[in-house]
PDB file of C-alpha atoms and ligand atoms in Angstrom:
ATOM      1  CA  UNK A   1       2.095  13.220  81.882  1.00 87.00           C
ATOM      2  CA  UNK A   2       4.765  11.652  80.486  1.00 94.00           C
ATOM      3  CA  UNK A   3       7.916  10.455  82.351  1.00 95.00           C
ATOM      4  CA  UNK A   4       9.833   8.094  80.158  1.00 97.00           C
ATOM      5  CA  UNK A   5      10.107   8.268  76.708  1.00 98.00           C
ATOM      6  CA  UNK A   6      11.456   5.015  75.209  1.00 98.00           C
ATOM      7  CA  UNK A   7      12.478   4.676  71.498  1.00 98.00           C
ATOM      8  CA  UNK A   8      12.136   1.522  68.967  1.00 98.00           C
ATOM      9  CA  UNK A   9      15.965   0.752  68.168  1.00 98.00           C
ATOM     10  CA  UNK A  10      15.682  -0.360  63.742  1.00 97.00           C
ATOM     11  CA  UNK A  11      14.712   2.022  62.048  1.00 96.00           C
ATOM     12  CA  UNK A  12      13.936   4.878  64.252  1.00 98.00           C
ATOM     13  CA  UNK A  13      17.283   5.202  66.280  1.00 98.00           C
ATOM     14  CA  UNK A  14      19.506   3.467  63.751  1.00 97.00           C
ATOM     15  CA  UNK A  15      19.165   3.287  59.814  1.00 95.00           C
ATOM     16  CA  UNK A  16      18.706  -0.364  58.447  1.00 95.00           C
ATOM     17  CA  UNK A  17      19.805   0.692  55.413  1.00 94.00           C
ATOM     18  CA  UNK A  18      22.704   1.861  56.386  1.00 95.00           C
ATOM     19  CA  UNK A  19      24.501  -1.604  56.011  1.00 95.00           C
ATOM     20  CA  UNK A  20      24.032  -1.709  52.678  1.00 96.00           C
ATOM     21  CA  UNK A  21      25.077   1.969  52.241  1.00 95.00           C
ATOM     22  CA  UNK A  22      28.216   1.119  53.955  1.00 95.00           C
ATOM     23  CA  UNK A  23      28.996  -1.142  50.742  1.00 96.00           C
ATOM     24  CA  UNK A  24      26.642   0.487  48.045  1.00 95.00           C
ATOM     25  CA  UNK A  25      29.098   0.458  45.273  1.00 95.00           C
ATOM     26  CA  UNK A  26      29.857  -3.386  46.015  1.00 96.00           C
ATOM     27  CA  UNK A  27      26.148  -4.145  46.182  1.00 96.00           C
ATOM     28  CA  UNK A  28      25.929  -2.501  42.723  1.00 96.00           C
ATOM     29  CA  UNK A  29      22.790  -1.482  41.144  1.00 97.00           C
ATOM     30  CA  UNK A  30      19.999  -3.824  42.547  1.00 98.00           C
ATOM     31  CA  UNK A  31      21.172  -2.275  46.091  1.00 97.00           C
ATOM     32  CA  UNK A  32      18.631  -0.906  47.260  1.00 97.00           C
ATOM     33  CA  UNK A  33      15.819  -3.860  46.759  1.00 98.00           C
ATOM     34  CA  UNK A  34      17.917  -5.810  48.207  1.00 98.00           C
ATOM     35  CA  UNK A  35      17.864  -3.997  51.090  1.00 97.00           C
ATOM     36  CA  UNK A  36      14.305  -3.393  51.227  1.00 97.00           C
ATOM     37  CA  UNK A  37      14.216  -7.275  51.134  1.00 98.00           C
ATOM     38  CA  UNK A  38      16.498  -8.066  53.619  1.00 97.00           C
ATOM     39  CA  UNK A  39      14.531  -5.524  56.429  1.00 97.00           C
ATOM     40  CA  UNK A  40      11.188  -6.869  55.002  1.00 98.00           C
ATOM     41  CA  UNK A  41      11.542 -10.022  55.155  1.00 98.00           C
ATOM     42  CA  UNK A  42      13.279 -10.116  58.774  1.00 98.00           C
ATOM     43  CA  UNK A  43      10.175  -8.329  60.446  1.00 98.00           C
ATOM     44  CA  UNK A  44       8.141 -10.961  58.535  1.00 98.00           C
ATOM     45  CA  UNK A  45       9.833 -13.909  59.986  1.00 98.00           C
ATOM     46  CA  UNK A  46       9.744 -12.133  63.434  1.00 98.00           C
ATOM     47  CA  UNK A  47       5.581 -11.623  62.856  1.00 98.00           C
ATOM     48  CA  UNK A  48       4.874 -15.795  61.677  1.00 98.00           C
ATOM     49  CA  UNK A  49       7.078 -16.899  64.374  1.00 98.00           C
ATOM     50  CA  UNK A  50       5.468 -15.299  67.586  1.00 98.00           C
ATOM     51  CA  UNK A  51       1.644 -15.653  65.645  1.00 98.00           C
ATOM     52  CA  UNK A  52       2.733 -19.936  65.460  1.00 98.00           C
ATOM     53  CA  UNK A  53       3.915 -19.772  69.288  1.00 98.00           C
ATOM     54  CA  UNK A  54       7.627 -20.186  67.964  1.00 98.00           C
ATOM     55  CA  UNK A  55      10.994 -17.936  68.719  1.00 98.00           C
ATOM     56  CA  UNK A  56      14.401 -17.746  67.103  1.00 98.00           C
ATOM     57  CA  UNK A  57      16.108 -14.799  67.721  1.00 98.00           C
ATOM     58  CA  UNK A  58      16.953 -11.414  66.246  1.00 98.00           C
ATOM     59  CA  UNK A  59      19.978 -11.746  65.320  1.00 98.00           C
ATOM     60  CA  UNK A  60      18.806 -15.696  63.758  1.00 98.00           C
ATOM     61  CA  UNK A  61      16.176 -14.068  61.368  1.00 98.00           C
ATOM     62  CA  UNK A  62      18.524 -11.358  60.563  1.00 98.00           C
ATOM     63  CA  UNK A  63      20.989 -13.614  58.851  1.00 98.00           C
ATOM     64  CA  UNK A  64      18.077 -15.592  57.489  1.00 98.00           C
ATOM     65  CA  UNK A  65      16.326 -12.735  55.932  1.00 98.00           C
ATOM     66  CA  UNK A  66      19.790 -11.625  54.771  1.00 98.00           C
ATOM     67  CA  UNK A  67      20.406 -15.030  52.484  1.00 98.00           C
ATOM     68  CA  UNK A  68      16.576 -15.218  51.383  1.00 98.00           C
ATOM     69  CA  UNK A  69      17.805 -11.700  50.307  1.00 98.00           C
ATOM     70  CA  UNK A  70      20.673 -13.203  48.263  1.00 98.00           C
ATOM     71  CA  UNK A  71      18.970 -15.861  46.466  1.00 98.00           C
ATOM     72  CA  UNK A  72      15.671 -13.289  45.009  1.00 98.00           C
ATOM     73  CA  UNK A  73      18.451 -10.908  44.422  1.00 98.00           C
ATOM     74  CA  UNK A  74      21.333 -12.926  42.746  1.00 98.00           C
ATOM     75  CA  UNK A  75      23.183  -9.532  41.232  1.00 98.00           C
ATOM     76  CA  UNK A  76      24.478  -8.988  44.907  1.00 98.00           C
ATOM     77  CA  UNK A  77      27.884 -10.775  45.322  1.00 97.00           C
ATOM     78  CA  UNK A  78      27.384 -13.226  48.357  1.00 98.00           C
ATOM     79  CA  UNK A  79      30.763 -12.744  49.379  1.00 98.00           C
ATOM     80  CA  UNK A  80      29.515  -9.182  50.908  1.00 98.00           C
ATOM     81  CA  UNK A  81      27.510 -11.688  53.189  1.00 98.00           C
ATOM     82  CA  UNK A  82      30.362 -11.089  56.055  1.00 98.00           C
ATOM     83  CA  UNK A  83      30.809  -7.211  56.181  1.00 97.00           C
ATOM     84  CA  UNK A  84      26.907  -7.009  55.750  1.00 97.00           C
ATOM     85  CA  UNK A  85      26.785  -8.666  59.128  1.00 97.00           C
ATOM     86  CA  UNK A  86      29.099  -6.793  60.681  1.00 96.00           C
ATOM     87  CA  UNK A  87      27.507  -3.488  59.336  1.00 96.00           C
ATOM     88  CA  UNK A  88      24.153  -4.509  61.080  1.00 95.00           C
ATOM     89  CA  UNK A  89      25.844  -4.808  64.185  1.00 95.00           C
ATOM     90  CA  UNK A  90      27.011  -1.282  64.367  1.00 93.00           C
ATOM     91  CA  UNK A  91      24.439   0.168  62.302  1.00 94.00           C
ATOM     92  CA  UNK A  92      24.740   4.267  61.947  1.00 93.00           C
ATOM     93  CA  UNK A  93      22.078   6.088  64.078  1.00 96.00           C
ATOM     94  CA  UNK A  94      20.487   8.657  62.415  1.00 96.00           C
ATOM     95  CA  UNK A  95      21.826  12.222  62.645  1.00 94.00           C
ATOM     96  CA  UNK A  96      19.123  13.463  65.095  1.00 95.00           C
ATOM     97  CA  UNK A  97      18.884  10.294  67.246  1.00 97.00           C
ATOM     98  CA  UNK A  98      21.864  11.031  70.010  1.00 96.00           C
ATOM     99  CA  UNK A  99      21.003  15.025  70.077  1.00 95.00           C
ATOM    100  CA  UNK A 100      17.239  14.001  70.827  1.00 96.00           C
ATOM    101  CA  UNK A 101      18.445  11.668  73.796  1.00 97.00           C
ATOM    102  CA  UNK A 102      20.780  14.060  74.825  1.00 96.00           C
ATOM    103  CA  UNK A 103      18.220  16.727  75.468  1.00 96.00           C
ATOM    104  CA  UNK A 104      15.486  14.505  76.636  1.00 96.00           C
ATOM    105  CA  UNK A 105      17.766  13.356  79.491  1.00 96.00           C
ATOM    106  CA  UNK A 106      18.651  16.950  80.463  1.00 95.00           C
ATOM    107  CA  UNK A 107      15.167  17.422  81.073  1.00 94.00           C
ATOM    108  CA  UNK A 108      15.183  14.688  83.451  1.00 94.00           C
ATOM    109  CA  UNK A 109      13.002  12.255  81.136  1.00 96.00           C
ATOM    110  CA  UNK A 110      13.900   8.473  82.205  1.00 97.00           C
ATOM    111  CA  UNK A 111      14.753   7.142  78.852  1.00 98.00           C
ATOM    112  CA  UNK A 112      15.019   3.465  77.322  1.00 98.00           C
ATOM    113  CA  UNK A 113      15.252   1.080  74.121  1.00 98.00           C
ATOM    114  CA  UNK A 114      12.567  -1.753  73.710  1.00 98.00           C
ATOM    115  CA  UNK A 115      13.317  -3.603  70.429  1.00 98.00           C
ATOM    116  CA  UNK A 116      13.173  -6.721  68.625  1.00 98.00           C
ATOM    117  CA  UNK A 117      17.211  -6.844  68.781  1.00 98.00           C
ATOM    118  CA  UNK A 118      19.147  -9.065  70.912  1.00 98.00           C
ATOM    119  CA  UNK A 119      20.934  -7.537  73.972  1.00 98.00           C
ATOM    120  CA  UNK A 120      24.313  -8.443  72.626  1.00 98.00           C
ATOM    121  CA  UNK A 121      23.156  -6.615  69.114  1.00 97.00           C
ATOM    122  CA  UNK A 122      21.564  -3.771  70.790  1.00 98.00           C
ATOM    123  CA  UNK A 123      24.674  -3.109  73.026  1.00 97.00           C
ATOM    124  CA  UNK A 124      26.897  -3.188  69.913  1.00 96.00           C
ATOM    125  CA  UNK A 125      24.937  -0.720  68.449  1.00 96.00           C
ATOM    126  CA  UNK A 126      24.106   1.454  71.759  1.00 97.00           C
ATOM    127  CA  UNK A 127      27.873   1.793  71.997  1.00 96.00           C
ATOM    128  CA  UNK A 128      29.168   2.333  68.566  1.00 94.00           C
ATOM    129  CA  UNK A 129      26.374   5.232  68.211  1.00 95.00           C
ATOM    130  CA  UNK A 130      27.952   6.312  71.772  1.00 95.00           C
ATOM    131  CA  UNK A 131      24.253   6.660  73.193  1.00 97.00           C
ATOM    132  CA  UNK A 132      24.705   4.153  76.233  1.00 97.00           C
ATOM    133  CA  UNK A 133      25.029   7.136  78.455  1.00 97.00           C
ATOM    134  CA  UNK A 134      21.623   8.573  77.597  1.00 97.00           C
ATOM    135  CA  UNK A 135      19.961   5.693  78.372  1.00 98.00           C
ATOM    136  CA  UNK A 136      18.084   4.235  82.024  1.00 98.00           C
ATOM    137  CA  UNK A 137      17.331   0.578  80.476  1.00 98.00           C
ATOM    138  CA  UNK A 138      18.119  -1.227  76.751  1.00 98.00           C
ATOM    139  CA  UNK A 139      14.760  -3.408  76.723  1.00 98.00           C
ATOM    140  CA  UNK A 140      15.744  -6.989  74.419  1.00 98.00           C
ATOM    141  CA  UNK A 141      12.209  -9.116  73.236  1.00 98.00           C
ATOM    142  CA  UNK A 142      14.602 -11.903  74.190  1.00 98.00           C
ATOM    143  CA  UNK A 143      13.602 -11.995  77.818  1.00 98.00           C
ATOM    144  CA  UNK A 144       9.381 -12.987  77.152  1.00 98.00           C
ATOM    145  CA  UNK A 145      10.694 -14.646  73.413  1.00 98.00           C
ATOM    146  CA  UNK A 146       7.969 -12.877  71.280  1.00 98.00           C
ATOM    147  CA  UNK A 147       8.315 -10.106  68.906  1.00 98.00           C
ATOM    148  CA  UNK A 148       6.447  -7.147  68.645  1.00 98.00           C
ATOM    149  CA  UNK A 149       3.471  -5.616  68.638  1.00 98.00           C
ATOM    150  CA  UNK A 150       2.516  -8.866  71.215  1.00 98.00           C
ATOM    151  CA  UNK A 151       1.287  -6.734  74.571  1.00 98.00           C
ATOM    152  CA  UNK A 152       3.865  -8.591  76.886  1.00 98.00           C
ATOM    153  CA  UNK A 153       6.752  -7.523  74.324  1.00 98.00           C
ATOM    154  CA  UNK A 154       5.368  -3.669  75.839  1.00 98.00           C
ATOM    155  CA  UNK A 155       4.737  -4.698  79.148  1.00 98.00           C
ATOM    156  CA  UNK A 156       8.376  -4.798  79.763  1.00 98.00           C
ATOM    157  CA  UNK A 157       8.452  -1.225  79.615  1.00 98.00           C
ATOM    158  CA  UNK A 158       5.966  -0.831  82.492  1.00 98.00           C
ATOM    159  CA  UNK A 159       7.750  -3.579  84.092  1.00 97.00           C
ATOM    160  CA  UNK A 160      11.327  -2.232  84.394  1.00 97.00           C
ATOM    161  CA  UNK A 161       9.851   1.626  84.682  1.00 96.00           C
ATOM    162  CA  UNK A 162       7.044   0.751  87.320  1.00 94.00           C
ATOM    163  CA  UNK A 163       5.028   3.172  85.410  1.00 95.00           C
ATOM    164  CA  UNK A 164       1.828   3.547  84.581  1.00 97.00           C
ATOM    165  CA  UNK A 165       0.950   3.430  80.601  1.00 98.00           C
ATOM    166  CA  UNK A 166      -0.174   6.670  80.095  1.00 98.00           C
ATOM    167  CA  UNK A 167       3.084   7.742  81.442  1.00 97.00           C
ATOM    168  CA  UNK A 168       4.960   5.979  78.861  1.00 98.00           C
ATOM    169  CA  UNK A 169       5.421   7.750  75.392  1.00 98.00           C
ATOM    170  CA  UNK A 170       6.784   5.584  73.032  1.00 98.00           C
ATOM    171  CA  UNK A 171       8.637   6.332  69.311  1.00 98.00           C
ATOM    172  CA  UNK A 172       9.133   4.877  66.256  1.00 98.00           C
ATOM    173  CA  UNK A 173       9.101   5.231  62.467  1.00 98.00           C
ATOM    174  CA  UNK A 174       7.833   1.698  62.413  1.00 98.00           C
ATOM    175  CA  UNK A 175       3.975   2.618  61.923  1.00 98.00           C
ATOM    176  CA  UNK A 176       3.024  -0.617  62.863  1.00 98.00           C
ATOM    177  CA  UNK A 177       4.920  -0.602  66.379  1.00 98.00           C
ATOM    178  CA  UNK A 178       2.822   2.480  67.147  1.00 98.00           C
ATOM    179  CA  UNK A 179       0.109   0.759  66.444  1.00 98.00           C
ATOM    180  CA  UNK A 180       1.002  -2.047  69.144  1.00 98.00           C
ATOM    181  CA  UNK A 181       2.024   0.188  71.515  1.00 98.00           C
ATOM    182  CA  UNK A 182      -1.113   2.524  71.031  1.00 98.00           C
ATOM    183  CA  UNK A 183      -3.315  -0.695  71.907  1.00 98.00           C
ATOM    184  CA  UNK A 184      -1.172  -1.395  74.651  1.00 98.00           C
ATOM    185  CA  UNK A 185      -1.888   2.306  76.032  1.00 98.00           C
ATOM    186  CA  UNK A 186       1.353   4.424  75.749  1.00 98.00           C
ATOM    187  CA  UNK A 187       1.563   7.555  74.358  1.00 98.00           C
ATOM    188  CA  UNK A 188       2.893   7.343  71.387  1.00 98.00           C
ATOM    189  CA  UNK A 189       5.240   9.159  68.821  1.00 98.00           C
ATOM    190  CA  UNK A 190       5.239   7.904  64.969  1.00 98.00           C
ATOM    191  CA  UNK A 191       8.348   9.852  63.872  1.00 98.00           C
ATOM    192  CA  UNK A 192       7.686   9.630  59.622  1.00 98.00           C
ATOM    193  CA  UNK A 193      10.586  10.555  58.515  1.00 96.00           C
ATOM    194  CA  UNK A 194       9.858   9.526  54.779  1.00 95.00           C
ATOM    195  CA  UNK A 195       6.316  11.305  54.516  1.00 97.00           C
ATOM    196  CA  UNK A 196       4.741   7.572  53.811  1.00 97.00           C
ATOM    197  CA  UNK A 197       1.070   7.597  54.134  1.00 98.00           C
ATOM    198  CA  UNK A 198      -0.591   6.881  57.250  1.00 98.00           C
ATOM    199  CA  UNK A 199      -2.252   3.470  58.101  1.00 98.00           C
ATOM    200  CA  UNK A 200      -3.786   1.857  61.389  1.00 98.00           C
ATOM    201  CA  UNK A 201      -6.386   4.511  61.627  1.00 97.00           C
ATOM    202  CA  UNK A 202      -8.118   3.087  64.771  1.00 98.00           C
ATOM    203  CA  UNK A 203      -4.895   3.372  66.561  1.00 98.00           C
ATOM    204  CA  UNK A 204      -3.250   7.569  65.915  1.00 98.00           C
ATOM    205  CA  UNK A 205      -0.507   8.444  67.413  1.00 98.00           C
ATOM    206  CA  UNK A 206      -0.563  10.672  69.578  1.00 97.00           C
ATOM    207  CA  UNK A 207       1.588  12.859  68.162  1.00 97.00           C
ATOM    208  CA  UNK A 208       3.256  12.356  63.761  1.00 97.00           C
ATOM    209  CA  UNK A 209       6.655  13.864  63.579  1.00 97.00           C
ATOM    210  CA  UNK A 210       9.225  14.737  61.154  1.00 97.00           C
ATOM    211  CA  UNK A 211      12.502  13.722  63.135  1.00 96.00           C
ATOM    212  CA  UNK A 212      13.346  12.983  66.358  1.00 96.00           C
ATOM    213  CA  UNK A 213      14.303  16.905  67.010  1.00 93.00           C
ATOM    214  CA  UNK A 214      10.460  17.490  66.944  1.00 92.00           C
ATOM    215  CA  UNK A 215      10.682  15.305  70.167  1.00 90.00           C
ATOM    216  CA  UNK A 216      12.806  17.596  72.841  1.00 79.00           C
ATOM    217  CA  UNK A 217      10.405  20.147  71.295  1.00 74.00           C
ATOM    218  CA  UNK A 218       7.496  18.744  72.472  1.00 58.00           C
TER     219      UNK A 218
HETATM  220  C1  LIG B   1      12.876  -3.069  66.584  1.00 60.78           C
HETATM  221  C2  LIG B   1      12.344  -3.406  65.211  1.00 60.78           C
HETATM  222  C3  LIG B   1      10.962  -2.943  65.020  1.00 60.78           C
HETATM  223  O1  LIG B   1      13.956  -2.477  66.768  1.00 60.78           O
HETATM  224  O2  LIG B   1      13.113  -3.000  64.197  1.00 60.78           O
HETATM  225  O3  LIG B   1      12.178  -3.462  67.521  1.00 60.78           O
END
């Protein structure tokens, strides 16, 4: 039985490409690489960091990622460097993401954030998306200073909640999250909203959805 339902923030609540988007016709035609770049190689820094015992923080390997980004891509005018920034900070949330909380909470689901973001960026966010009502707790890796999918990055869900695991369900479109918080023991929601193919076969989700509308529908 499920009693909380708490969401990755990048990627499943708000698009990390939107950024870029936000500037597209600045960014010109290499746009899009570069943004696969930039999101690619910040999840990568977050990954060597915690597997050598070391921590900088989200918003630190952001702005890293973001000028390795810039050199392999040199068609994208560094200058955009600034509103880039500020983009991520108030990323766009995808269309579905504050109608899913919405009805979620009116069910009388306890509902909650647990990402890699900092809590200054995840507040940003939380409050340009106007979610912050929706949501119980905004969980930051900041407080145990080791990303995702490390177990005590999840046990701060069980923490806060004072739940048990199996009472957790847990989404994102990051397949590899799922997979952490599968192993953990939540239920767990892989929301595939580009149809990619599915990996981490010894840990399903428990349930593969289109958007989050499929959620509330659950
Ligand atoms: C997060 C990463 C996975 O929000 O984007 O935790």
């Amino acid at each position: 039985m499920v009693s909380a339902y708490v969401f990755d923030a990048y990627g499943t609540l708000f698009d990390v490409h939107a950024a870029i988007a936000r500037h597209r016709a600045a960014a010109g035609p290499d746009a899009d690489r570069f943004s696969d770049i930039w999101r690619t190689k910040q999840l990568e820094y977050t990954w060597t960091l915690t597997l050598a015992g070391q921590y900088a923080d989200f918003w630190t390997l952001t702005e890293r990622a973001l000028d390795f980004a810039f050199a392999r891509v040199p068609s994208v005018d560094r200058g955009l460097r600034p509103q880039l920034l500020e983009a991520y900070r108030t990323l766009d949330a995808f269309p579905d993401a504050r109608a899913a909380l919405a009805a979620l909470k009116a069910r009388g689901l306890r509902l909650a954030i647990l990402s890699n973001g900092t809590p200054s960026m995840l507040s940003a966010a939380v409050e340009a998306a106007g979610m912050a009502g929706y949501l119980d707790a905004v969980l930051s890796v900041d407080a145990v200073r080791q990303y995702k999918p490390r177990p005590e990055v999840y046990e701060l869900v069980t923490n806060a909640f004072a739940l048990e695991r199996s009472n957790v369900g847990f989404v994102s479109s990051n397949r590899w999250d799922v997979m952490g918080a599968a192993s953990f023991g939540f239920q767990t929601y892989w929301v595939n909203r580009l149809a990619v193919p599915d990996e981490y076969g010894d840990f399903a989700p428990l349930r593969r959805i289109g958007d989050l509308t499929a959620l509330s529908a659950a």
